[in-house]
Amino acid sequence: MVNKPDTAKEFSAIKSSCREVYEKKMLDYGTSWRIMRPSSLTDQIFIKAKRIRSLEEKGIENAQVNEGIEPEFTGIINYCIMALIQLELGPGNPLSPEDAMRLYDEKLEAATSLMNHKNHDYDEAWRDMRVSSFTDIILQKLMRTKEIESHHGKTLVSEGIDANYMDMINYSIFALIKLRFGYE
């Protein structure tokens, strides 16, 4: 008998592994990212997404840096959370490890809540999507985010920068679920 997919359980497992990477990197580097403006974090996310697309198009076996796609999606998630924190606090002084983890958890829970609402309404349509489509959607969200940033965060009818970061978190988690749990 094949196990039925369990989005909440799979989502939680991916979140836990991303949180672990964030925490370990924070112990290595501190919160040095606090110096960055949100637009610089957007560019960091862009670099990760472009590498994923390059690997998808060229083939992972042709990569010259042997890191694969999964760490890049994890990086997108963690950089998006850093960007959400920067949107709230603005660039500034380093955070204590406790504050950095608390804010990380707050932002990730907000993205999870959004995913739960959208996933209910869309009836898990993401399960029928390709990982490469998640990559393209993330790149589209990045282009939108850059455009909004060039307008100083102002939109006429569209969602703001924070909504785009949260969507990128969720699409990255969906991609990691598909990759790690063998749904691709």
PDB file of C-alpha atoms in Angstrom:
ATOM      1  CA  MET A   1       0.000   0.000   0.000  1.00  0.00           C
ATOM      2  CA  VAL A   2       1.315   3.445  -0.993  1.00  0.00           C
ATOM      3  CA  ASN A   3       1.333   6.120   1.701  1.00  0.00           C
ATOM      4  CA  LYS A   4      -1.019   9.010   1.004  1.00  0.00           C
ATOM      5  CA  PRO A   5       0.821  12.323   0.814  1.00  0.00           C
ATOM      6  CA  ASP A   6       0.558  14.360   4.001  1.00  0.00           C
ATOM      7  CA  THR A   7       1.199  18.004   3.191  1.00  0.00           C
ATOM      8  CA  ALA A   8       1.314  19.174   6.823  1.00  0.00           C
ATOM      9  CA  LYS A   9       3.847  16.494   7.790  1.00  0.00           C
ATOM     10  CA  GLU A  10       5.984  17.022   4.678  1.00  0.00           C
ATOM     11  CA  PHE A  11       5.844  20.811   5.011  1.00  0.00           C
ATOM     12  CA  SER A  12       6.912  20.515   8.650  1.00  0.00           C
ATOM     13  CA  ALA A  13       9.866  18.274   7.773  1.00  0.00           C
ATOM     14  CA  ILE A  14      11.132  20.731   5.154  1.00  0.00           C
ATOM     15  CA  LYS A  15      10.647  23.700   7.494  1.00  0.00           C
ATOM     16  CA  SER A  16      12.616  21.893  10.191  1.00  0.00           C
ATOM     17  CA  SER A  17      15.563  21.183   7.895  1.00  0.00           C
ATOM     18  CA  CYS A  18      15.591  24.804   6.627  1.00  0.00           C
ATOM     19  CA  ARG A  19      15.477  26.107  10.180  1.00  0.00           C
ATOM     20  CA  GLU A  20      18.408  23.876  11.110  1.00  0.00           C
ATOM     21  CA  VAL A  21      20.499  25.269   8.228  1.00  0.00           C
ATOM     22  CA  TYR A  22      19.558  28.850   9.192  1.00  0.00           C
ATOM     23  CA  GLU A  23      20.494  28.254  12.828  1.00  0.00           C
ATOM     24  CA  LYS A  24      23.841  26.623  11.992  1.00  0.00           C
ATOM     25  CA  LYS A  25      24.763  29.383   9.548  1.00  0.00           C
ATOM     26  CA  MET A  26      23.805  31.952  12.178  1.00  0.00           C
ATOM     27  CA  LEU A  27      26.185  30.252  14.603  1.00  0.00           C
ATOM     28  CA  ASP A  28      28.910  30.415  11.929  1.00  0.00           C
ATOM     29  CA  TYR A  29      28.281  33.964  10.666  1.00  0.00           C
ATOM     30  CA  GLY A  30      26.073  35.650  13.244  1.00  0.00           C
ATOM     31  CA  THR A  31      23.366  37.833  11.748  1.00  0.00           C
ATOM     32  CA  SER A  32      25.731  39.623   9.385  1.00  0.00           C
ATOM     33  CA  TRP A  33      22.865  39.743   6.853  1.00  0.00           C
ATOM     34  CA  ARG A  34      21.293  42.471   9.015  1.00  0.00           C
ATOM     35  CA  ILE A  35      23.480  44.987   7.154  1.00  0.00           C
ATOM     36  CA  MET A  36      21.718  44.171   3.863  1.00  0.00           C
ATOM     37  CA  ARG A  37      18.838  46.091   2.393  1.00  0.00           C
ATOM     38  CA  PRO A  38      15.824  44.007   1.293  1.00  0.00           C
ATOM     39  CA  SER A  39      16.713  44.695  -2.354  1.00  0.00           C
ATOM     40  CA  SER A  40      20.140  43.094  -1.835  1.00  0.00           C
ATOM     41  CA  LEU A  41      18.455  40.048  -0.334  1.00  0.00           C
ATOM     42  CA  THR A  42      16.157  39.973  -3.377  1.00  0.00           C
ATOM     43  CA  ASP A  43      19.284  39.788  -5.524  1.00  0.00           C
ATOM     44  CA  GLN A  44      20.674  36.938  -3.384  1.00  0.00           C
ATOM     45  CA  ILE A  45      17.424  35.040  -3.928  1.00  0.00           C
ATOM     46  CA  PHE A  46      17.657  35.794  -7.651  1.00  0.00           C
ATOM     47  CA  ILE A  47      21.148  34.249  -7.789  1.00  0.00           C
ATOM     48  CA  LYS A  48      19.843  31.072  -6.139  1.00  0.00           C
ATOM     49  CA  ALA A  49      16.853  30.818  -8.498  1.00  0.00           C
ATOM     50  CA  LYS A  50      19.009  31.454 -11.581  1.00  0.00           C
ATOM     51  CA  ARG A  51      21.383  28.675 -10.519  1.00  0.00           C
ATOM     52  CA  ILE A  52      18.469  26.276 -10.088  1.00  0.00           C
ATOM     53  CA  ARG A  53      17.193  27.114 -13.554  1.00  0.00           C
ATOM     54  CA  SER A  54      20.667  26.741 -15.028  1.00  0.00           C
ATOM     55  CA  LEU A  55      21.021  23.293 -13.446  1.00  0.00           C
ATOM     56  CA  GLU A  56      17.551  22.296 -14.651  1.00  0.00           C
ATOM     57  CA  GLU A  57      18.446  23.312 -18.200  1.00  0.00           C
ATOM     58  CA  LYS A  58      22.051  22.040 -18.345  1.00  0.00           C
ATOM     59  CA  GLY A  59      21.521  18.989 -16.156  1.00  0.00           C
ATOM     60  CA  ILE A  60      22.799  18.544 -12.630  1.00  0.00           C
ATOM     61  CA  GLU A  61      25.429  16.111 -13.908  1.00  0.00           C
ATOM     62  CA  ASN A  62      27.028  19.061 -15.777  1.00  0.00           C
ATOM     63  CA  ALA A  63      27.309  21.256 -12.682  1.00  0.00           C
ATOM     64  CA  GLN A  64      30.790  22.526 -11.899  1.00  0.00           C
ATOM     65  CA  VAL A  65      29.877  23.164  -8.265  1.00  0.00           C
ATOM     66  CA  ASN A  66      28.660  19.938  -6.722  1.00  0.00           C
ATOM     67  CA  GLU A  67      25.887  21.283  -4.485  1.00  0.00           C
ATOM     68  CA  GLY A  68      22.708  20.357  -6.334  1.00  0.00           C
ATOM     69  CA  ILE A  69      19.323  22.045  -6.397  1.00  0.00           C
ATOM     70  CA  GLU A  70      18.003  21.301  -2.911  1.00  0.00           C
ATOM     71  CA  PRO A  71      20.451  23.578  -1.057  1.00  0.00           C
ATOM     72  CA  GLU A  72      19.495  26.393  -3.430  1.00  0.00           C
ATOM     73  CA  PHE A  73      15.781  26.049  -2.620  1.00  0.00           C
ATOM     74  CA  THR A  74      16.720  25.981   1.080  1.00  0.00           C
ATOM     75  CA  GLY A  75      18.720  29.163   0.507  1.00  0.00           C
ATOM     76  CA  ILE A  76      15.743  30.824  -1.169  1.00  0.00           C
ATOM     77  CA  ILE A  77      13.560  30.001   1.818  1.00  0.00           C
ATOM     78  CA  ASN A  78      16.062  31.329   4.332  1.00  0.00           C
ATOM     79  CA  TYR A  79      16.912  34.471   2.354  1.00  0.00           C
ATOM     80  CA  CYS A  80      13.187  35.208   1.944  1.00  0.00           C
ATOM     81  CA  ILE A  81      12.761  34.970   5.703  1.00  0.00           C
ATOM     82  CA  MET A  82      15.734  37.288   6.228  1.00  0.00           C
ATOM     83  CA  ALA A  83      14.169  39.708   3.730  1.00  0.00           C
ATOM     84  CA  LEU A  84      10.834  39.612   5.581  1.00  0.00           C
ATOM     85  CA  ILE A  85      12.688  40.398   8.810  1.00  0.00           C
ATOM     86  CA  GLN A  86      14.501  43.285   7.089  1.00  0.00           C
ATOM     87  CA  LEU A  87      11.210  44.642   5.748  1.00  0.00           C
ATOM     88  CA  GLU A  88       9.950  44.752   9.321  1.00  0.00           C
ATOM     89  CA  LEU A  89      13.078  46.003  11.108  1.00  0.00           C
ATOM     90  CA  GLY A  90      15.080  47.687   8.360  1.00  0.00           C
ATOM     91  CA  PRO A  91      18.814  47.094   8.012  1.00  0.00           C
ATOM     92  CA  GLY A  92      20.565  47.472  11.304  1.00  0.00           C
ATOM     93  CA  ASN A  93      22.619  45.983  14.051  1.00  0.00           C
ATOM     94  CA  PRO A  94      23.035  42.250  14.509  1.00  0.00           C
ATOM     95  CA  LEU A  95      20.332  40.364  16.385  1.00  0.00           C
ATOM     96  CA  SER A  96      20.829  38.072  19.327  1.00  0.00           C
ATOM     97  CA  PRO A  97      20.546  34.399  18.399  1.00  0.00           C
ATOM     98  CA  GLU A  98      17.305  34.198  20.381  1.00  0.00           C
ATOM     99  CA  ASP A  99      15.743  37.149  18.559  1.00  0.00           C
ATOM    100  CA  ALA A 100      16.962  35.888  15.192  1.00  0.00           C
ATOM    101  CA  MET A 101      15.349  32.483  15.783  1.00  0.00           C
ATOM    102  CA  ARG A 102      12.128  33.991  17.167  1.00  0.00           C
ATOM    103  CA  LEU A 103      11.745  36.259  14.139  1.00  0.00           C
ATOM    104  CA  TYR A 104      12.615  33.390  11.796  1.00  0.00           C
ATOM    105  CA  ASP A 105       9.892  31.250  13.378  1.00  0.00           C
ATOM    106  CA  GLU A 106       7.345  34.099  13.190  1.00  0.00           C
ATOM    107  CA  LYS A 107       7.954  34.690   9.486  1.00  0.00           C
ATOM    108  CA  LEU A 108       7.954  30.983   8.641  1.00  0.00           C
ATOM    109  CA  GLU A 109       4.691  30.483  10.514  1.00  0.00           C
ATOM    110  CA  ALA A 110       3.114  33.387   8.623  1.00  0.00           C
ATOM    111  CA  ALA A 111       4.150  31.736   5.338  1.00  0.00           C
ATOM    112  CA  THR A 112       2.804  28.396   6.565  1.00  0.00           C
ATOM    113  CA  SER A 113      -0.530  29.953   7.461  1.00  0.00           C
ATOM    114  CA  LEU A 114      -0.727  31.484   3.981  1.00  0.00           C
ATOM    115  CA  MET A 115       0.110  28.111   2.436  1.00  0.00           C
ATOM    116  CA  ASN A 116      -2.629  26.381   4.448  1.00  0.00           C
ATOM    117  CA  HIS A 117      -5.267  28.855   3.266  1.00  0.00           C
ATOM    118  CA  LYS A 118      -4.167  28.809  -0.365  1.00  0.00           C
ATOM    119  CA  ASN A 119      -3.636  25.051  -0.395  1.00  0.00           C
ATOM    120  CA  HIS A 120      -7.189  24.568   0.834  1.00  0.00           C
ATOM    121  CA  ASP A 121      -8.611  26.803  -1.886  1.00  0.00           C
ATOM    122  CA  TYR A 122      -6.391  25.426  -4.664  1.00  0.00           C
ATOM    123  CA  ASP A 123      -6.940  21.803  -3.557  1.00  0.00           C
ATOM    124  CA  GLU A 124      -3.221  20.914  -3.588  1.00  0.00           C
ATOM    125  CA  ALA A 125      -2.797  21.780  -7.271  1.00  0.00           C
ATOM    126  CA  TRP A 126       0.953  22.140  -6.617  1.00  0.00           C
ATOM    127  CA  ARG A 127       1.254  18.358  -6.407  1.00  0.00           C
ATOM    128  CA  ASP A 128       0.584  18.164 -10.165  1.00  0.00           C
ATOM    129  CA  MET A 129       3.170  20.817 -11.010  1.00  0.00           C
ATOM    130  CA  ARG A 130       6.766  20.299 -12.094  1.00  0.00           C
ATOM    131  CA  VAL A 131       9.680  21.511  -9.982  1.00  0.00           C
ATOM    132  CA  SER A 132      10.831  23.517 -13.012  1.00  0.00           C
ATOM    133  CA  SER A 133       7.513  25.394 -12.901  1.00  0.00           C
ATOM    134  CA  PHE A 134       8.176  26.351  -9.285  1.00  0.00           C
ATOM    135  CA  THR A 135      11.547  27.697 -10.408  1.00  0.00           C
ATOM    136  CA  ASP A 136       9.924  29.781 -13.147  1.00  0.00           C
ATOM    137  CA  ILE A 137       7.248  31.113 -10.784  1.00  0.00           C
ATOM    138  CA  ILE A 138       9.919  32.057  -8.241  1.00  0.00           C
ATOM    139  CA  LEU A 139      11.842  33.904 -10.960  1.00  0.00           C
ATOM    140  CA  GLN A 140       8.614  35.685 -11.957  1.00  0.00           C
ATOM    141  CA  LYS A 141       7.978  36.646  -8.326  1.00  0.00           C
ATOM    142  CA  LEU A 142      11.529  37.998  -8.177  1.00  0.00           C
ATOM    143  CA  MET A 143      10.954  40.139 -11.262  1.00  0.00           C
ATOM    144  CA  ARG A 144       7.765  41.452  -9.667  1.00  0.00           C
ATOM    145  CA  THR A 145       9.586  42.126  -6.416  1.00  0.00           C
ATOM    146  CA  LYS A 146      12.354  44.029  -8.208  1.00  0.00           C
ATOM    147  CA  GLU A 147       9.753  46.109 -10.031  1.00  0.00           C
ATOM    148  CA  ILE A 148       7.951  46.935  -6.775  1.00  0.00           C
ATOM    149  CA  GLU A 149      11.298  47.785  -5.166  1.00  0.00           C
ATOM    150  CA  SER A 150      12.029  50.172  -8.035  1.00  0.00           C
ATOM    151  CA  HIS A 151       8.698  51.865  -7.176  1.00  0.00           C
ATOM    152  CA  HIS A 152       9.788  52.184  -3.526  1.00  0.00           C
ATOM    153  CA  GLY A 153       7.375  49.474  -2.411  1.00  0.00           C
ATOM    154  CA  LYS A 154       4.272  51.144  -3.810  1.00  0.00           C
ATOM    155  CA  THR A 155       1.695  49.230  -5.847  1.00  0.00           C
ATOM    156  CA  LEU A 156      -1.640  50.238  -7.316  1.00  0.00           C
ATOM    157  CA  VAL A 157      -3.571  46.967  -6.973  1.00  0.00           C
ATOM    158  CA  SER A 158      -0.969  44.248  -6.501  1.00  0.00           C
ATOM    159  CA  GLU A 159       0.255  42.448  -3.412  1.00  0.00           C
ATOM    160  CA  GLY A 160       3.323  43.892  -1.803  1.00  0.00           C
ATOM    161  CA  ILE A 161       6.892  42.706  -1.541  1.00  0.00           C
ATOM    162  CA  ASP A 162       6.176  40.670   1.594  1.00  0.00           C
ATOM    163  CA  ALA A 163       3.499  38.592  -0.180  1.00  0.00           C
ATOM    164  CA  ASN A 164       5.966  37.772  -2.958  1.00  0.00           C
ATOM    165  CA  TYR A 165       8.601  36.638  -0.438  1.00  0.00           C
ATOM    166  CA  MET A 166       6.035  34.434   1.303  1.00  0.00           C
ATOM    167  CA  ASP A 167       4.943  32.898  -1.997  1.00  0.00           C
ATOM    168  CA  MET A 168       8.592  32.172  -2.855  1.00  0.00           C
ATOM    169  CA  ILE A 169       9.010  30.445   0.509  1.00  0.00           C
ATOM    170  CA  ASN A 170       6.004  28.255  -0.153  1.00  0.00           C
ATOM    171  CA  TYR A 171       6.914  27.395  -3.750  1.00  0.00           C
ATOM    172  CA  SER A 172      10.417  26.472  -2.569  1.00  0.00           C
ATOM    173  CA  ILE A 173       9.007  24.234   0.135  1.00  0.00           C
ATOM    174  CA  PHE A 174       6.715  22.574  -2.413  1.00  0.00           C
ATOM    175  CA  ALA A 175       9.728  21.965  -4.671  1.00  0.00           C
ATOM    176  CA  LEU A 176      11.694  20.442  -1.802  1.00  0.00           C
ATOM    177  CA  ILE A 177       8.754  18.203  -0.884  1.00  0.00           C
ATOM    178  CA  LYS A 178       8.606  16.930  -4.447  1.00  0.00           C
ATOM    179  CA  LEU A 179      12.376  16.398  -4.585  1.00  0.00           C
ATOM    180  CA  ARG A 180      12.880  14.845  -1.143  1.00  0.00           C
ATOM    181  CA  PHE A 181       9.766  12.717  -0.971  1.00  0.00           C
ATOM    182  CA  GLY A 182      10.084  11.405  -4.513  1.00  0.00           C
ATOM    183  CA  TYR A 183       7.050  13.012  -6.146  1.00  0.00           C
ATOM    184  CA  GLU A 184       8.841  14.423  -9.198  1.00  0.00           C
TER     185      GLU A 184
END
